[in-house]
Amino acid sequence: MASRVLITQGTRPFAQRVGRLLQASYTVQFGSADEVPAVLLHTGNYFQLPAINAPAFEHELLRTCMDNGIDTLIPLGEKEIRLLVRTQELFAEYGIAIWIPDVALFGELDVISHPDRRCPLVVLNRGMAVAGGQQHAYPDTLSGVFAELGPTDGLALCCMAD
């Protein structure tokens, strides 16, 4: 069975686009802090997630991943990414990878909030393109969803303002 991936901001079009990129190689599931309609929750492919400002956000998200056999978490909310960068080791202790860039890179990366649907995407896991994009050599400090800005302009982290 393919690895199970949970994508946050799951009721939004950008998350669905990322999910389509990954669905050939992974079992893709979606989570959202926004209210998820009951019909979607009953499919088993969607999860209600805690709000980013919930006191135990990271622990609730970890529990959701553990309870549902999630191997990989791809947070798409900008605040989620910034918060989860501090808890990557905790998730890793339970065998759950969080695909976000290393904390040292956050000040250096260009960020695109709400990328246009025509923007070419690449999903990276430690510098390896797992979906979309070209098979370039990317730095192994990069994980997450990126837009290829151009041959000489590099990559920009893609996220949703939350």
PDB file of C-alpha atoms in Angstrom, residues 9 11-12 32-36 48-49:
ATOM      1  CA  GLN A   9      -6.207  23.361   4.049  1.00  0.00           C
ATOM      2  CA  THR A  11     -11.174  22.017   1.326  1.00  0.00           C
ATOM      3  CA  ARG A  12      -9.407  24.696  -0.718  1.00  0.00           C
ATOM      4  CA  SER A  32      -9.007  21.398   7.407  1.00  0.00           C
ATOM      5  CA  ALA A  33      -9.532  23.665  10.385  1.00  0.00           C
ATOM      6  CA  ASP A  34     -12.419  25.209   8.432  1.00  0.00           C
ATOM      7  CA  GLU A  35     -15.682  23.405   8.960  1.00  0.00           C
ATOM      8  CA  VAL A  36     -15.635  20.260   6.840  1.00  0.00           C
ATOM      9  CA  GLN A  48     -11.569  17.989  10.899  1.00  0.00           C
ATOM     10  CA  LEU A  49      -8.392  19.607  12.227  1.00  0.00           C
TER      11      LEU A  49
END
